[in-house]
Coordinates of C-alpha atoms in Angstrom, one line a residue:
Chain A
X599 CA 105.7 82.5 134.3
X600 CA 106.4 79.5 132.8
X601 CA 103.0 78.4 130.9
X602 CA 103.2 82.3 129.8
X603 CA 106.5 81.2 128.2
X604 CA 105.4 77.8 127.2
X605 CA 102.8 79.7 125.3
X606 CA 105.0 82.4 123.1
X607 CA 107.0 79.3 122.5
X608 CA 104.1 77.6 120.8
X609 CA 102.9 80.1 119.1
X610 CA 106.5 81.3 117.9
X611 CA 106.4 77.2 116.6
X612 CA 103.0 77.5 115.2
X613 CA 104.1 81.0 113.6
X614 CA 107.8 78.8 112.5
X615 CA 105.6 76.4 110.5
X616 CA 104.2 78.4 109.1
X617 CA 107.3 80.5 108.0
X618 CA 108.7 77.0 107.0
X619 CA 105.7 76.1 104.6
X620 CA 105.7 79.1 102.7
X621 CA 109.5 79.4 102.8
X622 CA 110.5 75.5 101.7
X623 CA 109.7 76.0 98.3
X624 CA 111.8 79.3 97.7
X625 CA 114.5 76.6 99.1
X626 CA 114.1 74.6 96.4
X627 CA 114.6 77.8 93.8
X628 CA 117.5 79.3 95.1
X629 CA 119.3 75.9 95.8
X630 CA 118.4 73.7 92.8
X631 CA 118.0 76.8 90.2
X632 CA 120.3 78.8 92.2
X633 CA 117.8 81.5 91.4
X634 CA 117.1 84.3 93.6
X635 CA 113.5 84.8 93.2
X636 CA 112.1 87.9 95.7
X637 CA 108.2 87.1 94.2
X638 CA 107.8 84.0 96.2
X639 CA 105.5 85.8 98.7
X640 CA 103.2 86.2 95.9
X641 CA 102.4 82.9 95.4
X642 CA 100.9 82.9 99.5
X643 CA 99.3 85.8 98.4
X644 CA 97.5 84.3 94.8
X645 CA 96.6 81.2 97.5
X646 CA 95.7 83.6 100.0
X647 CA 93.3 85.4 98.1
X648 CA 91.8 82.4 96.8
X649 CA 91.0 81.3 100.0
X650 CA 89.3 84.4 101.2
X651 CA 87.6 84.5 97.9
X652 CA 85.9 80.8 97.6
X653 CA 85.6 81.4 101.2
X654 CA 83.0 84.0 100.9
X655 CA 81.8 84.5 97.2
X656 CA 81.1 80.3 97.2
X657 CA 80.6 80.0 100.7
X658 CA 83.0 76.5 100.6
X659 CA 84.1 75.0 103.9
X660 CA 87.7 76.5 105.3
X661 CA 89.4 72.5 104.4
X662 CA 88.1 72.7 101.1
X663 CA 89.8 75.7 99.9
X664 CA 93.2 74.8 100.9
X665 CA 93.9 72.6 98.0
X666 CA 92.3 74.7 95.9
X667 CA 94.5 77.4 97.3
X668 CA 97.2 74.9 96.5
X669 CA 95.9 74.2 93.1
X670 CA 95.9 78.0 92.2
X671 CA 99.4 78.6 93.4
X672 CA 100.9 75.7 91.9
X673 CA 99.9 76.9 88.2
X674 CA 100.3 79.9 88.6
X675 CA 104.4 79.1 89.3
X676 CA 104.0 76.4 86.3
X677 CA 102.8 79.3 83.9
X678 CA 105.6 81.6 85.4
X679 CA 108.5 79.0 85.3
X680 CA 107.2 78.1 82.0
X681 CA 107.1 81.9 80.1
X682 CA 109.0 83.6 82.5
X683 CA 111.5 82.1 85.1
X684 CA 113.8 79.9 82.6
X685 CA 114.9 82.1 80.4
X686 CA 116.5 83.9 83.6
X687 CA 118.1 80.7 85.1
X688 CA 121.2 81.5 83.4
X689 CA 121.0 85.3 83.7
X690 CA 123.0 87.3 86.6
X691 CA 122.0 87.5 89.8
X692 CA 121.2 90.8 89.7
X693 CA 118.9 90.2 86.5
X694 CA 116.9 87.9 88.6
X695 CA 116.8 90.3 91.9
X696 CA 115.1 92.7 89.5
X697 CA 113.2 90.3 87.6
X698 CA 111.2 89.2 90.6
X699 CA 110.9 92.6 92.2
X700 CA 109.1 93.4 89.1
X701 CA 106.9 91.0 89.5
X702 CA 106.8 91.2 93.2
X703 CA 105.8 95.1 92.8
X704 CA 103.0 93.8 89.9
X705 CA 101.9 91.4 92.3
X706 CA 101.3 94.4 94.5
X707 CA 99.5 96.1 92.3
X708 CA 97.2 93.5 90.7
X709 CA 96.2 92.7 93.9
X710 CA 95.5 96.2 95.6
X711 CA 92.8 96.6 91.9
X712 CA 91.3 93.1 92.3
X713 CA 90.4 93.1 96.1
X714 CA 91.0 96.8 97.2
X715 CA 93.9 97.4 100.1
X716 CA 92.0 96.8 103.2
X717 CA 93.6 93.8 105.1
X718 CA 90.6 90.9 104.6
X719 CA 89.3 89.1 107.0
X720 CA 88.9 85.1 107.5
X721 CA 86.0 82.9 109.0
X722 CA 87.9 80.2 110.6
X723 CA 85.2 77.2 111.5
X724 CA 83.8 77.4 114.9
X725 CA 86.3 73.9 116.2
X726 CA 89.3 76.1 115.0
X727 CA 88.1 78.8 117.2
X728 CA 88.8 78.9 120.8
X729 CA 91.8 77.1 123.4
X730 CA 92.1 73.4 124.0
X731 CA 93.1 72.6 127.5
X732 CA 96.6 70.8 127.0
X733 CA 98.0 69.7 130.6
X734 CA 96.8 72.5 132.1
X735 CA 97.7 75.4 129.6
X736 CA 95.5 77.4 127.2
X737 CA 96.9 76.8 123.4
X738 CA 95.0 78.4 121.0
X739 CA 93.4 75.8 118.4
X740 CA 93.9 76.8 115.6
X741 CA 97.8 77.0 116.2
X742 CA 97.4 73.3 116.9
X743 CA 95.5 72.5 113.6
X744 CA 98.3 74.7 112.1
X745 CA 101.0 73.0 113.5
X746 CA 99.7 69.8 112.6
X747 CA 99.5 70.3 109.3
X748 CA 102.6 71.5 108.5
X749 CA 103.5 68.1 110.8
X750 CA 102.0 66.3 108.2
X751 CA 103.1 67.9 105.1
X752 CA 107.0 67.8 105.9
X753 CA 106.4 64.1 106.3
X754 CA 104.6 64.3 102.8
X755 CA 107.1 66.3 101.3
X756 CA 110.6 64.3 103.1
X757 CA 108.6 60.9 101.5
X758 CA 107.7 62.7 98.6
X759 CA 111.9 63.1 98.2
X760 CA 113.1 60.3 99.4
X761 CA 111.3 57.5 98.4
X762 CA 109.6 58.1 95.2
X763 CA 111.0 57.9 91.5
X764 CA 110.5 62.0 91.5
X765 CA 111.9 62.7 94.6
X766 CA 115.2 60.4 93.4
X767 CA 114.8 62.9 90.1
X768 CA 114.6 65.8 92.0
X769 CA 117.5 64.9 94.0
X770 CA 119.4 64.3 91.1
X771 CA 119.0 67.6 89.4
X772 CA 119.8 69.3 92.7
X773 CA 123.4 67.4 92.8
X774 CA 124.5 67.8 89.4
X775 CA 122.1 69.2 86.7
X776 CA 124.5 68.0 83.3
X777 CA 124.7 64.5 85.1
X778 CA 121.2 64.2 85.9
X779 CA 120.4 65.4 82.2
X780 CA 122.8 62.5 81.1
X781 CA 121.2 59.9 82.7
X782 CA 118.3 60.8 80.5
X783 CA 115.9 62.8 83.4
X784 CA 114.4 65.3 81.8
X785 CA 115.9 68.4 84.0
X786 CA 114.0 71.5 82.3
X787 CA 110.8 69.3 83.7
X788 CA 111.5 68.2 86.8
X789 CA 112.3 72.2 87.0
X790 CA 108.6 73.0 86.0
X791 CA 107.2 70.7 88.2
X792 CA 109.3 71.1 91.5
X793 CA 108.7 74.9 90.7
X794 CA 104.7 74.6 90.8
X795 CA 105.4 72.1 93.7
X796 CA 106.5 75.2 95.8
X797 CA 104.4 77.8 95.1
X798 CA 101.6 75.4 95.5
X799 CA 103.2 74.9 99.3
X800 CA 103.3 79.1 99.5
X801 CA 99.7 79.3 98.2
X802 CA 98.5 76.8 101.0
X803 CA 101.0 77.9 103.4
X804 CA 99.5 81.6 102.4
X805 CA 96.0 80.5 102.8
X806 CA 96.2 79.0 106.2
X807 CA 98.1 82.1 107.1
X808 CA 95.2 85.1 106.7
X809 CA 94.7 84.2 110.7
X810 CA 98.2 84.7 111.9
X811 CA 100.3 86.4 109.6
X812 CA 97.0 89.1 107.9
X813 CA 96.7 89.3 104.5
X814 CA 96.4 92.6 102.2
X815 CA 97.9 93.7 99.4
X816 CA 101.1 94.6 100.9
X817 CA 101.6 90.6 101.8
X818 CA 104.4 90.2 99.6
X819 CA 107.1 92.7 100.7
X820 CA 106.2 93.1 104.1
X821 CA 107.2 89.2 104.5
X822 CA 109.4 88.6 101.6
X823 CA 112.1 89.2 104.0
X824 CA 110.8 86.6 105.9
X825 CA 110.8 83.8 103.8
X826 CA 114.4 84.7 102.6
X827 CA 115.5 84.6 106.1
X828 CA 114.4 81.2 106.4
X829 CA 116.3 80.0 103.1
X830 CA 119.6 82.5 103.5
X831 CA 119.2 81.6 107.2
X832 CA 119.0 77.7 107.5
X833 CA 120.7 77.2 103.7
X834 CA 119.5 77.0 100.2
X835 CA 118.4 73.9 98.9
X836 CA 117.8 71.4 101.9
X837 CA 114.8 71.0 103.8
X838 CA 116.1 70.1 107.4
X839 CA 118.1 73.7 107.5
X840 CA 114.8 75.9 106.2
X841 CA 113.1 73.9 109.4
X842 CA 115.5 74.5 111.9
X843 CA 115.5 78.3 110.6
X844 CA 112.1 78.9 110.5
X845 CA 111.2 78.1 114.0
X846 CA 114.0 80.3 115.5
X847 CA 113.2 82.7 113.4
X848 CA 109.9 81.9 114.3
X849 CA 110.0 81.6 118.6
X850 CA 112.7 84.7 118.5
X851 CA 110.2 86.9 116.6
X852 CA 106.7 85.9 118.5
X853 CA 109.2 85.7 122.1
X854 CA 110.4 89.8 120.8
X855 CA 107.1 91.1 119.9
X856 CA 105.6 89.8 123.5
X857 CA 108.5 90.8 125.7
X858 CA 110.2 93.4 124.0
X859 CA 107.8 94.9 121.7
X860 CA 109.4 98.4 121.9
X861 CA 112.0 96.9 119.8
X862 CA 109.7 95.4 117.8
X863 CA 111.0 93.8 114.6
X864 CA 114.3 94.5 115.2
X865 CA 115.2 91.6 117.4
X866 CA 114.3 89.4 114.3
X867 CA 116.3 91.0 111.8
X868 CA 119.8 91.8 114.3
X869 CA 119.5 88.0 114.6
X870 CA 119.6 87.4 111.1
X871 CA 122.9 89.5 110.4
X872 CA 124.6 87.6 113.5
X873 CA 123.1 84.2 112.1
X874 CA 124.4 85.5 108.9
X875 CA 127.8 86.8 109.7
X876 CA 128.2 83.2 111.7
X877 CA 127.3 80.8 108.9
X878 CA 127.4 82.9 105.4
X879 CA 126.2 79.1 104.0
X880 CA 123.6 78.8 106.1
X881 CA 122.7 76.2 108.9
X882 CA 123.2 73.1 107.1
X883 CA 124.7 73.5 103.8
X884 CA 124.2 71.4 101.1
X885 CA 126.1 68.4 100.0
X886 CA 127.5 68.5 96.7
Chain B
X13 CA 151.9 102.3 67.0
X14 CA 148.9 101.9 69.4
X15 CA 149.6 101.8 72.7
X16 CA 146.0 102.2 73.8
X17 CA 146.0 99.1 75.1
X18 CA 148.7 99.6 77.8
X19 CA 147.3 102.8 79.1
X20 CA 144.7 103.7 81.3
X21 CA 141.0 104.9 79.5
X22 CA 140.8 107.9 78.2
X23 CA 140.0 110.6 80.6
X24 CA 139.8 113.3 78.3
X25 CA 136.3 115.1 78.7
X26 CA 134.4 114.3 75.7
X27 CA 132.4 117.1 74.3
X28 CA 129.4 115.1 74.6
X29 CA 129.8 115.1 78.3
X30 CA 130.0 118.7 78.2
X31 CA 127.1 119.6 76.6
X32 CA 125.5 116.5 79.0
X33 CA 126.8 118.9 82.1
X34 CA 125.2 122.2 80.2
X35 CA 121.6 120.7 80.2
X36 CA 120.5 120.9 84.1
X37 CA 122.1 124.3 83.8
X38 CA 120.5 125.2 80.5
X39 CA 116.9 124.1 82.5
X40 CA 117.5 126.3 84.8
X41 CA 116.7 129.3 82.3
X42 CA 114.3 127.2 80.1
X43 CA 112.4 125.8 83.0
X44 CA 112.2 128.1 85.9
X45 CA 109.1 126.5 87.6
X46 CA 110.9 122.7 87.7
X47 CA 113.8 124.1 89.3
X48 CA 112.8 122.0 92.4
X49 CA 111.9 118.8 90.5
X50 CA 115.5 119.4 88.5
X51 CA 116.9 119.4 91.8
X52 CA 115.8 116.4 93.2
X53 CA 116.7 114.6 90.4
X54 CA 120.4 115.7 90.8
X55 CA 120.4 114.7 94.3
X56 CA 118.7 111.2 93.6
X57 CA 120.8 111.0 90.4
X58 CA 123.8 110.9 93.2
X59 CA 122.5 108.5 95.3
X60 CA 122.4 106.3 92.3
X61 CA 126.0 107.0 91.5
X62 CA 126.9 105.9 94.6
X63 CA 125.0 102.7 94.1
X64 CA 126.6 102.2 91.1
X65 CA 130.3 102.5 91.8
X66 CA 129.2 99.5 94.6
X67 CA 126.8 97.5 92.0
X68 CA 127.7 98.5 88.8
X69 CA 131.7 98.4 89.2
X70 CA 132.4 96.2 91.7
X71 CA 129.5 94.0 91.2
X72 CA 128.2 93.6 94.8
X73 CA 124.2 93.4 95.2
X74 CA 123.0 95.3 97.7
X75 CA 119.4 95.7 98.4
X76 CA 119.3 98.5 101.4
X77 CA 122.0 101.0 100.0
X78 CA 118.8 103.7 101.1
X79 CA 120.7 102.9 105.0
X80 CA 123.6 105.2 103.9
X81 CA 121.2 107.6 102.3
X82 CA 118.7 107.9 105.4
X83 CA 121.9 108.0 107.4
X84 CA 123.4 110.9 105.6
X85 CA 119.8 112.8 105.8
X86 CA 119.2 112.2 109.4
X87 CA 122.7 112.9 110.7
X88 CA 122.3 116.4 108.3
X89 CA 118.1 116.6 109.8
X90 CA 120.0 116.3 113.7
X91 CA 122.6 118.7 113.5
X92 CA 119.6 121.3 111.6
X93 CA 117.6 120.7 114.3
X94 CA 120.2 120.9 117.0
X95 CA 121.0 124.5 116.0
X96 CA 124.1 123.7 113.4
X97 CA 122.4 124.3 110.4
X98 CA 125.6 125.3 107.8
X99 CA 124.9 123.4 105.1
X100 CA 129.1 122.2 103.8
X101 CA 129.6 121.2 107.4
X102 CA 126.6 119.4 107.9
X103 CA 126.9 117.6 104.5
X104 CA 131.0 116.9 105.1
X105 CA 129.3 114.7 108.8
X106 CA 126.8 112.8 106.4
X107 CA 129.7 112.1 104.6
X108 CA 131.5 110.9 107.7
X109 CA 128.7 109.3 109.4
X110 CA 127.8 106.6 106.5
X111 CA 131.3 106.3 105.6
X112 CA 131.8 105.3 108.8
X113 CA 129.1 102.7 108.9
X114 CA 129.4 102.0 105.5
X115 CA 133.0 100.8 106.6
X116 CA 131.5 98.9 109.6
X117 CA 129.0 96.6 107.6
X118 CA 131.1 96.6 104.3
X119 CA 133.5 94.0 106.7
X120 CA 130.4 91.8 106.6
X121 CA 129.5 92.4 103.1
X122 CA 132.6 91.4 101.9
X123 CA 132.1 87.6 103.6
X124 CA 129.6 84.9 101.3
X125 CA 128.2 85.2 97.8
X126 CA 126.0 87.2 96.1
X127 CA 123.0 85.8 99.1
X128 CA 124.3 86.8 102.2
X129 CA 125.2 90.1 100.6
X130 CA 121.8 90.6 100.0
X131 CA 120.3 89.7 103.0
X132 CA 122.8 91.2 104.8
X133 CA 122.3 94.5 103.5
X134 CA 118.3 94.0 103.0
X135 CA 118.6 93.3 107.1
X136 CA 120.9 96.3 108.0
X137 CA 118.4 98.2 106.0
X138 CA 115.4 97.3 107.8
X139 CA 117.2 97.0 111.4
X140 CA 118.5 101.1 110.7
X141 CA 114.5 101.4 109.2
X142 CA 113.0 99.8 112.4
X143 CA 115.3 101.7 114.7
X144 CA 114.6 105.1 113.2
X145 CA 111.2 104.2 114.2
X146 CA 110.9 103.6 117.4
X147 CA 113.7 106.1 118.0
X148 CA 111.1 108.4 117.9
X149 CA 112.0 110.4 121.0
X150 CA 114.9 111.4 118.5
X151 CA 114.0 110.9 115.0
X152 CA 110.4 111.8 115.6
X153 CA 109.3 108.6 114.4
X154 CA 106.9 108.3 111.4
X155 CA 105.9 111.9 111.6
X156 CA 109.4 112.5 110.4
X157 CA 111.9 115.0 111.7
X158 CA 110.8 118.5 112.1
X159 CA 111.8 121.9 113.1
X160 CA 115.0 121.7 110.5
X161 CA 116.6 125.4 109.8
X162 CA 119.1 125.0 106.7
X163 CA 121.6 128.1 107.0
X164 CA 122.9 130.5 104.5
X165 CA 125.5 128.7 101.5
X166 CA 129.0 129.8 102.6
X167 CA 126.9 132.1 104.9
X168 CA 125.7 134.5 102.4
X169 CA 123.3 133.0 100.1
X170 CA 120.1 132.2 101.5
X171 CA 117.9 128.9 100.7
X172 CA 115.0 130.5 98.9
X173 CA 111.9 129.1 98.3
X174 CA 111.9 129.4 94.2
X175 CA 114.9 127.1 95.0
X176 CA 117.3 128.8 93.3
X177 CA 120.1 128.2 95.8
X178 CA 119.2 124.6 96.7
X179 CA 119.5 124.3 92.7
X180 CA 122.9 125.5 92.1
X181 CA 124.0 124.0 95.8
X182 CA 122.8 120.4 94.4
X183 CA 124.0 121.1 90.6
X184 CA 127.8 122.3 92.5
X185 CA 128.1 119.3 95.2
X186 CA 127.1 116.7 92.1
X187 CA 129.3 118.4 89.5
X188 CA 132.1 118.4 92.1
X189 CA 131.7 114.6 93.2
X190 CA 131.1 113.3 89.3
X191 CA 134.5 114.8 89.0
X192 CA 136.1 113.1 91.7
X193 CA 134.4 109.4 91.6
X194 CA 135.3 109.7 87.4
X195 CA 138.6 109.8 88.5
X196 CA 138.6 106.9 90.4
X197 CA 136.6 104.1 88.1
X198 CA 139.2 105.4 85.2
X199 CA 142.1 104.7 87.6
X200 CA 143.7 101.8 87.8
X201 CA 141.8 101.0 91.8
X202 CA 138.4 101.5 89.3
X203 CA 140.0 98.8 87.1
X204 CA 140.7 96.6 89.4
X205 CA 137.1 96.7 90.9
X206 CA 136.1 95.8 87.2
X207 CA 138.6 92.7 87.5
X208 CA 136.3 91.6 90.6
X209 CA 133.2 91.9 89.4
X210 CA 134.1 90.2 86.2
X211 CA 135.8 87.0 87.8
X212 CA 136.7 88.3 91.4
X213 CA 139.0 84.5 91.8
X214 CA 141.1 85.4 89.4
X215 CA 142.4 89.1 91.2
X216 CA 144.6 88.0 93.8
X217 CA 147.1 85.7 91.3
X218 CA 147.9 89.7 89.5
X219 CA 148.5 91.0 93.1
X220 CA 145.1 92.7 93.8
X221 CA 143.8 92.7 97.6
X222 CA 139.8 91.8 96.8
X223 CA 138.7 92.2 100.5
X224 CA 140.3 95.7 100.7
X225 CA 139.2 96.7 97.4
X226 CA 135.7 96.0 98.0
X227 CA 135.7 97.3 101.7
X228 CA 137.0 100.3 100.2
X229 CA 134.8 101.0 97.8
X230 CA 131.6 100.0 99.4
X231 CA 132.5 102.4 101.9
X232 CA 132.9 105.4 99.6
X233 CA 129.3 104.4 97.8
X234 CA 127.8 104.8 101.5
X235 CA 129.9 108.2 102.0
X236 CA 128.3 109.5 98.8
X237 CA 125.0 107.9 99.7
X238 CA 125.2 109.9 102.6
X239 CA 126.1 113.1 101.2
X240 CA 122.8 112.5 99.1
X241 CA 120.8 112.1 101.8
X242 CA 122.1 115.5 103.2
X243 CA 121.6 117.1 100.2
X244 CA 118.2 115.8 100.0
X245 CA 116.9 116.6 103.7
X246 CA 119.1 120.9 103.3
X247 CA 117.1 121.4 100.4
X248 CA 113.8 120.2 101.4
X249 CA 114.3 121.0 105.3
X250 CA 112.5 117.9 106.2
X251 CA 113.5 114.3 107.0
X252 CA 111.4 111.4 107.0
X253 CA 111.3 107.5 107.2
X254 CA 111.1 106.9 104.1
X255 CA 114.5 108.2 103.3
X256 CA 115.2 104.7 105.0
X257 CA 113.1 102.8 103.5
X258 CA 113.2 99.4 101.7
X259 CA 110.9 101.4 98.7
X260 CA 113.9 103.7 98.3
X261 CA 116.6 100.8 97.8
X262 CA 114.3 98.8 95.2
X263 CA 113.5 102.5 93.1
X264 CA 117.4 103.2 92.9
X265 CA 117.8 99.8 91.4
X266 CA 115.4 100.2 89.0
X267 CA 116.7 103.4 88.1
X268 CA 120.3 102.1 87.8
X269 CA 119.1 99.3 85.7
X270 CA 117.3 101.8 83.6
X271 CA 120.2 104.3 82.5
X272 CA 122.7 101.0 82.6
X273 CA 124.9 99.4 85.4
X274 CA 128.5 100.8 85.2
X275 CA 128.8 103.7 83.7
X276 CA 128.6 107.0 85.8
X277 CA 126.1 108.5 83.5
X278 CA 123.8 106.0 83.3
X279 CA 123.3 106.5 86.7
X280 CA 122.1 109.9 86.2
X281 CA 120.4 109.4 83.2
X282 CA 118.3 106.7 84.6
X283 CA 117.6 108.8 87.9
X284 CA 116.3 111.6 85.7
X285 CA 114.5 109.5 83.3
X286 CA 112.6 108.0 86.2
X287 CA 112.2 110.8 88.4
X288 CA 110.8 113.0 85.8
X289 CA 107.8 109.8 84.7
X290 CA 107.3 109.7 88.1
X291 CA 106.2 113.2 88.3
X292 CA 104.2 112.3 84.9
X293 CA 102.2 110.1 85.6
X294 CA 101.9 110.7 90.4
X295 CA 98.5 111.8 89.2
X296 CA 98.3 108.2 88.8
X297 CA 96.8 105.9 92.0
X298 CA 99.9 104.9 93.6
X299 CA 99.3 101.1 93.4
X300 CA 99.0 102.0 89.7
X301 CA 102.7 103.4 89.3
X302 CA 104.1 100.8 90.9
X303 CA 102.2 98.1 88.6
X304 CA 104.1 100.3 85.9
X305 CA 107.5 100.2 87.4
X306 CA 107.4 96.7 88.3
X307 CA 106.5 95.6 84.5
X308 CA 108.7 98.1 83.2
X309 CA 111.8 96.0 85.6
X310 CA 110.2 92.6 84.0
X311 CA 110.7 94.2 80.4
X312 CA 114.2 95.3 80.8
X313 CA 115.7 92.8 82.6
X314 CA 113.9 90.8 79.3
X315 CA 114.7 92.6 76.5
X316 CA 117.0 95.4 77.4
X317 CA 120.1 94.7 79.5
X318 CA 122.0 97.5 79.8
X319 CA 119.6 99.8 80.2
X320 CA 119.3 103.7 78.2
X321 CA 123.3 103.9 78.3
X322 CA 123.8 100.4 76.8
X323 CA 121.0 100.9 74.0
X324 CA 123.0 104.0 73.0
X325 CA 126.2 102.7 72.8
X326 CA 124.7 99.7 70.5
X327 CA 123.8 102.2 68.1
X328 CA 126.1 104.4 67.9
X329 CA 128.8 101.3 67.3
X330 CA 126.6 100.4 64.6
X331 CA 127.8 104.2 62.8
X332 CA 131.5 104.5 64.6
X333 CA 133.5 103.8 61.2
X334 CA 135.2 100.0 61.8
X335 CA 139.0 100.7 63.1
X336 CA 141.7 98.2 61.1
X337 CA 142.5 95.5 63.4

């Protein structure tokens, strides 16, 4: 019973950390650029399909496909930001919502056209399959790997934002665009690069998540709520907030599906509405 | 002397409006084969109208408006399955149920900003979808509600296979509600909503209770959506899970921006254009159809804000003689 519970907790944390990885870029877009981007899941899908294609068509090793998934999604993000997104930073939230729903629909149709409507398989290398025995518990190797990767990336992200010059520029632009521009920071370039970074992380998450989340053309719509949820509940513009929110969400979702399967996704939607009522501005409110 | 600035908007019916309402009547005689499509357009038009009230007039972005449409559809459907097939009381019951839920939800919606509103409406829509999906013993789950039998309208007119009764029924309800809503948005209450949309923080300064007004219009919008759902259920004699689905909320937003938000006729025209286009292109793969709706949305946002009605207004304004200042 206890082992069971720890197993669910472990799976929930693995799932939550994956959600965090994909959503953290969205937190920046929504918090920093004040842009409601419902199409964020499409960038994750790009990463997923890049991974699958490289694995099956070119036979690249799984680990090698991950950086390429990051890169591909980052490039797509950068191009879209430069051409389309930036035109709508000053637009109303409604316009942003409509624009990004439009992009989402297009990405779903595009993926169906290119890859067909079916679920994509992913062949994980042997060392990532099976279980690892830790203190008498059987833990999925892949989930352990997932948690490890996300911890590393979160640390890297933290160092990037807190310790580097670029990070300082991001923080300055988040806090006050006008003042940042006045200090000679090229805010528009910082925005573009940050957007690309966020999209890239989503793409990496999409690649890593094929085994856990699955990959088919409906991906951006199916998980849209989850990514939005992580950011809305966590508090847009921070890293800590979405991390906490993603872990809570992941654990509750897995626990809900495990213990009360007849209720299904209802658990998570209820949790979200309750959390939003309690914290209308998110768990971690960004200091202005 | 010009006192127009002191008056409410001119509420008199313009000839163009009367002509507009003669269009569906004319289509009844001109295109008898398309009665079902025209009825559906009118029902979806009513649904779009209900979203326009809360989004176009009050500025609340909702991603889950299908929740109220679905509630109305299931209310009317369940009543009918359990032997209460009388259509008008079914519609009223749907309006009441959707209105009550809308009223409860409105308390959550007035809190927080756009993002929280978006998430709450989306979340409630998804919750209802999941609830209807899981409660298959009541709703029929994915198979939908079967065995609906809509009773005679006024106890006289039977719902026929050609959709004649359904047509006049939908037209009657739409027109009646339109008259009421038209009056509503041109009333001081309607004007205060526009004020809130344009700058909510300043409205309390002139003594307007912003939250109460937003709750009121959200409730009304929910009730009207419930009526539209009930009409669809009764005229097609079927309710499926898709009445609650997110795609329906998204398509509704598309129709509204296509026609033009904040204008009652925009909602109707947007619904008509969208439904006719869908009917004409439905032979294509659904995936392609989705691609074109997506492209369409992106283009509207980038190049044609204001939709069809906004564009028409700009063209009219060009030809209108300038009034002396």
